Every structure is written in structure tokens, then in C-alpha cells.
Amino acid sequence: MALYSSMSKTQLEEEYEVLRQAYENYKAEGHNLNMARGKPGAEQLALSTDMLNVLTPDSVFKTEDNPDVRNYGGLAGIIEAKRLFADLMEVSPENVFVGGNSSLNMMFDTIACLCEQLWKGQENLKFLCPAPGYDRHFGVTEYFGFELITVPMTENGPDMDVVEKLVAEDASIKGIWIVPKYSNPQGITCSDETVRRFAALKPAAKDFRIMWDNAYIVHDINDTPDKLLNIFDEVKKTGNEDMVFEFCSTSKITFPGAGVAALAASENNLKLLTKRYQFQTISHDKLNMLRHVQYFGDLNGLLNHMQKHRAILQPRFERVLSILDNDLAGSGVAEWTKPNGGYFISVDVLPGTAKKVVDLCKQAGVVLTGAGATFPYGKDPADKNIRIAPTYPSLEELEKAMEIFCVCAKMAAAEALIGA
Amino acid sequence: MALYSSMSKTQLEEEYEVLRQAYENYKAEGHNLNMARGKPGAEQLALSTDMLNVLTPDSVFKTEDNPDVRNYGGLAGIIEAKRLFADLMEVSPENVFVGGNSSLNMMFDTIACLCEQLWKGQENLKFLCPAPGYDRHFGVTEYFGFELITVPMTENGPDMDVVEKLVAEDASIKGIWIVPKYSNPQGITCSDETVRRFAALKPAAKDFRIMWDNAYIVHDINDTPDKLLNIFDEVKKTGNEDMVFEFCSTSKITFPGAGVAALAASENNLKLLTKRYQFQTISHDKLNMLRHVQYFGDLNGLLNHMQKHRAILQPRFERVLSILDNDLAGSGVAEWTKPNGGYFISVDVLPGTAKKVVDLCKQAGVVLTGAGATFPYGKDPADKNIRIAPTYPSLEELEKAMEIFCVCAKMAAAEALIGA
């Protein structure tokens, strides 16, 4: 494909006309396609429905540390669930707190707790937001009044030169969000060096915290999965055990919204959280914890289950990447990531055209995550990043949606270059 | 039985010696009994286990407003669950927000939300706590830094003369806790007049809120159930729609900790909560909502289910009351409530002896809620109130525990009167 930036104005206008006709044809087809959110598709949801048969009236509801999981009690979760999540996160069960159905809710509660206790009385606080990143992370700290500071992402994770400098200089910076493995949306995994530099941070704020959202901890999609260093092993070496909260959940393992979430933290941090949780609730849903524990048996059972997700997701990611390759490679109007796991493909279109692309797609019946959503305050300074979520549509729908997306990306680029 | 206060010192000493011997015998029997928390017993838990079979891999997971309840989405809950809780609370479904497994957590989140938004920047705030009341209510507002103001309970609910006066005078009083039906621990239901006076409050604080915890909304235990006026009907008449948050849950209908909680509120208040919830989580456990909705069918199904609880609870409450009558009536050392529903019987022992009674019981292997727990800051000014929770032990255990309790109450009274 010809490089758009090398085309003459006439060539671009011809190209635009061809694209416009293709676009009008797609519009006329009346599509209703969605690549907006990282939602598992119908096939994936069906993978875990057997879990609904695990508990029956004849089940034994007594667990090692609970006389009856149907009753109140057990604030930090049943020990069997702690062990499963401990194996998953490679930490000790005593460092695990098992919660409700949403790791986002646990992160929200953690930030609330830190605001109410650790950071109480301090004002004009700031939070580091590696971007492109997860909009809901940024939203939590925005709700609690933090100023959001963008940190650029590199292929090895957040730019640690920037992170180290900022946290060393400014004591009002209280923490950083990060999806360390298969980041949302780029699918980047922090390199060993990045993890070690996280662990070795020397923040001016002694109450600085890393929100280590390991959302895609076992969510590989091919034969060359990324490996992430265990952050807790590293902070033990640097004496920074209290600097990290790690989160994960089964939302994208069993059911989004009916899974189980958990966190791992140091003894001090668990004490801090418990000071709040003891007033907040009596216990989370232990029946659902037991359901999960019995369904998987152990970590191996869970990992085997992930192979079934991979079998569904791998072809989708491959299809998206092959359409991007076919339709955009060589045009110079877009760059994209090729992740080994996670839920997204991140596409950088021609700077200044992302909003336009999303809008063109919308008019043709393809819903994408809003342009800018992957940046703090929803503002992408270069207006170029678009998050593609390939999991929810069927393979056929995905194909059509991606074809339309590519046409829109090229149309917006051609239009911009003609006007330039 | 002879009135203790009319006994001579010698008579009291003789009485004490008889009691002490009975007490030592109980101690020697080595009991391990618990009347501390309002936990359903094993028989009650077994009532709902059929609910675990409701959802299967063959279930239809599509509901009226959700393409698939196994997936993300639906922040305020599935419409079918909203309708069930709306029928239960006698409000419109659009005024209902269905949450997770814990109404306590919803109350905690509501107070947090009001602190972060409505009451933001205001300091030295106070909250009214009708007492004896629910320790976990008081704990929530204590955690958030409120000064807790005790309001006396009457047989018609909180002393509304006191409530009206306090809220009219002091704009730093931001709200009041109340279990309006079968209060914890006294089992008192607010009279029609009390509900109307709540609805007609004219607080100095324009941002005053009533935390209407209708925890025992359908938890009758005999043929003469109490009737509670619908607070939302009343506030509509007084224009105070924004003054009330109502809460309820199925924790004591299906499973404590694995039930579904909900709240009812005005449009304005729901908007306020949604400003927070939209950052806090994506959705609560809709599978568990669907499980409940399908299990009960409708409100009638739920009410029929409550009859089964009643069949288990009525004999327990009757047994406790009959033992209190047998062992304490006429002695003048205790007074107690005779509730028509709820989870507790409240006993006032001789002033100044509640701690002693709880301690004596503990030494004889009977665990009670800590004396004072039913008052703000855990301090009962008269040291007289003890909360009896008769639901968790077996009927046999309950009988034994109550016999021991009565001996302890009399021992402590005799001892106090001898020393006086």
C-alpha cells in the first residue's frame, strides 16, 4: 500500500473518494457492532456455566475456617479461596484478602481507605497515570479529587525515568496506577527491569502506593506468553513491602460481575484495609468463593480453564491483526500493538484524527471506546490512540467491524492530509 | 418469686449461695453456647439451599434489560430484582438500586458518598443514634468521624420529642440511624405517629438524612405482626422525599453474606449515589439477583418463604420468653421486650450489672453480645441492656443458655444489692 504522506493532493483526493464510496456502502448495510469494552463474548460466558451446578443443597458448606459459608463471618474470605488467589498471585495466603465480585470496587475501596486514613488531611494530592491506560482507574482517583499526572508508556511499561523523577521530587504524588501484564489497552508487560525499578522507587512521599492491577495475570492468547516478575519478591529485597497493593479477579476467568476479586498486600496494608472493612461489611459472598474453589480445584484447574478462553480469543486477535496488516500496513496512517495476552489491541491512528475515526465508525454502526478515554481526563494530547476490544463481537462481526474501522482510519487520514 | 429489692441482706446472701451453687454446676458442665449475634441457625440456612439449583447451564441468562446477566453492565441491578425489592419496600422500581450481598455495605457506601459530596468540607458533624440500637450502624458513622448523639428509645420508636428538638437546633446533626420495624435489639416498631413525625422533620441542616434500615421488613414471628407505615408515602406529603434512604436485604431471607441487598431513594438521592457508584464498580452480582428472582417468583413467593423462617423462630422466641418469665418474673431484677418479629430480645438487667452478667455468662460458656454494644461508643450509661439473639443455637442449647443467663442475672443483682 502506498504511503499516504507521500501522495499528492490529487492522489489523496482520489483515494478519499474510493474510501468514501466503500464507507457509504458499509453505512447502507446498517451495522450494529461493538468493539468498545473488554467484555467476554457469548462463547466465553458459556465456558463457565458448569460452575452453576457446583453447589447444590447436598453440598458441604463447612470449610476449614468457616462452620458454614452460608452464614455471616469471615471478613477476609474463606481460607480455600485465599490459597487459590495466593497461588495465582504467587504470594502467601496470609497476605490475601478475598472480596466481592469486582476488583474495581476493591481498588475504589482501597483508594477511599487510604484517603480516609493514610493521606487524611493532606491536600492537592496527585496520582500518576501511565497512558494510554485504563479509563476506570483514572476515574477512581479523579472522583477522589486527585490531580492526574500522565506518564508515557514505553514497550517495557511506564517510562520509569519519568516515574522515578516525579516521585522523588514531589511528595504530593501519592501513587501510581499500573496494569503490569498485558496492559490495557496496549497489551504491554512490564519488563524485569521495570518491575525492579518499581520495587526500588524512593518516593518523596513516604505514604506512596503502587496500585498493581494484575487484571490479566493468566490471560495469555498465544504460545509466547509474557512473563511478569513477582513484585512482592522484589519489594522484599528493597524493603518496600508496604508500597504495593496487588489486585486480580476471576471476572474474565468465570463471569464478569459474578466472579470473585482479591487483593494481596503487606501485613501493615492489610491492617489498614481491615480498619475500614470491619465497619464496611460483615463478609463478602463466601458461597461464590466456595463455588469457584470447588469448580477449579486448584491453580492448575484454573490454568486449564484459561486454555479454553485462549482457544476462543486467539483467532479473534489474529483476525484483527491480519485485517490491520492487510488494510493499513504500509499506508503510514496507523501503528498498532501485537499483544500476547489481555483484552485489547491499541491502535495509534494519524495524530489529530482519532476522534474523527471514532465518529466515522459510530455513524457506520461500529461503536468504539471514545477517543481519548485511555488518557487522564479523557484527553489524548495527540488525539491518536484508539482501543480495540475484539472479545465481545462474533468473529464475523469483528471482521466487518475491523474492515469498517480501517476504512474510517484511512478516510480521516486522507482528509487530514488533504487539508494540511 | 420474691422481689430482690425487698429481701434482707441475709435473705440475699442465702439466695446468692443457692445461685452460686447452680452456677458452679453449669460451669462444671463445660458449655460452649452463643447468643451473641443475629445469625440464622442451621435449620434456617437449609431453607434456601434449593435456590442453589435455580440457575444451571441451561438457564436463560437474558433478562428484560440485560442481554446476558453473566456479563458486565447494569449498575443499578436487573429490572426483575428492582421490581421484587420495590414490591417488598412498597416503592416504585425506578426508586430502587439493587446492590451486592450486604445492606451494611450499602449503608457504609451511602454515608461515604454523602461525606464526599453532600457534606463535603463541613466539620464536626454529628449523627443521631437511637439506643439501644445496632452497634454496626453506630460503627459506620464513628468510622467517618461523626460525633454520636444518643436518643432514647420509647415503645413507639425513638423519642421524637428529643429528635425534633435536636435536629431543629443543631445544623451539624446530619442524620439519624433507625431500624423502623422490629428494631435491633428491642423489636420495637415505629408507630404511625412516629413515622409521620420522621417525615415531617424540619432539620436545621438542609442536608439531613434518615438512614431507614428496614432489615426486618417481613420478619414476623407470630400471628400479631407489627405494621409499619410507608415512610416514602409520608415524605411525599411533607415534601421531604430527599430526606430518606431505605435499606433492606435478603440476608435473613435466603443466605447471610450470599443474599442480595437493595436501597430505595428519591431521584435526587439516586443521582447522588450514582455519581459515586459509576466509579466504584461496573455492576453487582446479577447472577445472584437472577437466582433470587427466579427462586421466589414474586413477593408472595418471598412471603411464603418467610413463613418457614417463622416456624423455626417462633418456638425459640417463645422459649426464651417463657424461661425469662419462669426464672426472673417477680424478682424485679430484669425487664424484657416481647417482640412480634426481628432477631432479638432485649433484656434490661439491674442497672450497673449488665457487664457483670455478660462476664458471668462468658465464664460459664455462654457468649452474649458485649454489654454496652447497643449504645454509641459501646457505652451503656446505665450498664443494664443486654441483647439476646435466640436464632443461632439449637432449641436445646438455647434453653440451657437462657437458664444460665437467668442465674447470672440474679447472681449479679444479689451481689449488687448485698454490696449496696
Short mmCIF file of C-alpha atoms in Angstrom, two decimals, chain A residues 42 88 190 204 243:
data_model
loop_
_atom_site.label_atom_id
_atom_site.label_comp_id
_atom_site.label_asym_id
_atom_site.label_seq_id
_atom_site.Cartn_x
_atom_site.Cartn_y
_atom_site.Cartn_z
CA ALA A 42 -21.08 -15.34 24.50
CA LEU A 88 -2.36 -17.23 41.37
CA CYS A 190 6.43 -4.57 32.45
CA ALA A 204 9.44 11.76 48.46
CA MET A 243 4.36 0.20 48.80
#
